[in-house]
């Protein structure tokens, strides 16, 4: 495969940084919205033809350098027996764990619930253009744990989950271990099915102190990432709002770390171990600005891109639904046309 994305991950020197976007497979694309008017989100995730089609839409519509599998991080709790519905307001479990004194006893592992994902991967490989690499993913342990306790989609503080984590540490660890157990099998099977890179989305790492994340959760995230690496995959870790906790990220954890929009890119480069590459970190809201302001912002990234060959351009968090996809396409075109002085 001829891929600027995989070449960067493999430490080859290339003329420009590769680019893809978190949440590129849904949300902002008119082509996705059109499909969404005919099929529900779950329907699209469960049908290999539709899932493969949505996965590949951003390659055509935006021109990005990699595809990310169309799926969701919350299907892992489904494989632990939790009923999940994607409502208009967001995802909701029918029996959130906060209802139970000993939630770990409610979890019933059934990993056959993940098998549609492997069929979807096969379909993507069958239908993609030969030079389109595919990224697989899974949710970070803390992020997935948080959603499993949430009974109200409006709660973005995940109060119940964090309260449980502090008040029932031993029981929390049992739930986290169950999540890791399923995630390891999930990653292995995604690898066997043919993904070329693996990203772990730990969107809510910032809900607890950096040191607490390092001591209690990072070893679990590392297990999942190391499993992917043992399957021969390059790994990307996205610990959003981890702040100076990025100090703890080294080659033993992952190959690349994805930086959120809050942190200055140069500062991130300074505190992350030199052996780990950087992904990120365009503030998605920049795409609400005018084309000339976006261009000015992008130009300010050239010195970073010139110095750092181990950099993948991405957002500092996923697209917001009301972003104009033409602006995202403009970003990709600009990156491809610019002389990065390498
Ligand atoms: O990047 C991609 O587009 C690939 C697919 C993907 C989805 N979700 C599709 C999706 C990925 C990688 C995710 C990850 C995910 N899901 C995360 C981590 C990354 C992040 O953005 O923080 C989280 C926390 C979730 C949980 C989740 N799923 C929420 C909170 C929601 C509702 C809000 C929203 O994002 O729209 C979802 C639903 C969801 N997942 C949709 C899509 C395309 C929207 C479904 C729809 O179209 O109605």
Coordinates of C-alpha atoms in Angstrom, one line a residue, residues 2 88 98 117 132 139 190 252-253 287 291 302:
X2 CA 1.3 3.5 -0.9
X88 CA -31.8 11.5 19.1
X98 CA -25.6 3.2 38.9
X117 CA -17.6 -5.1 13.3
X132 CA -6.6 3.8 1.8
X139 CA -12.9 3.4 23.9
X190 CA -10.0 -6.1 14.6
X252 CA 5.9 1.8 26.3
X253 CA 2.4 3.3 26.2
X287 CA -13.8 25.8 11.2
X291 CA -11.5 30.8 4.9
X302 CA 4.2 25.3 9.0

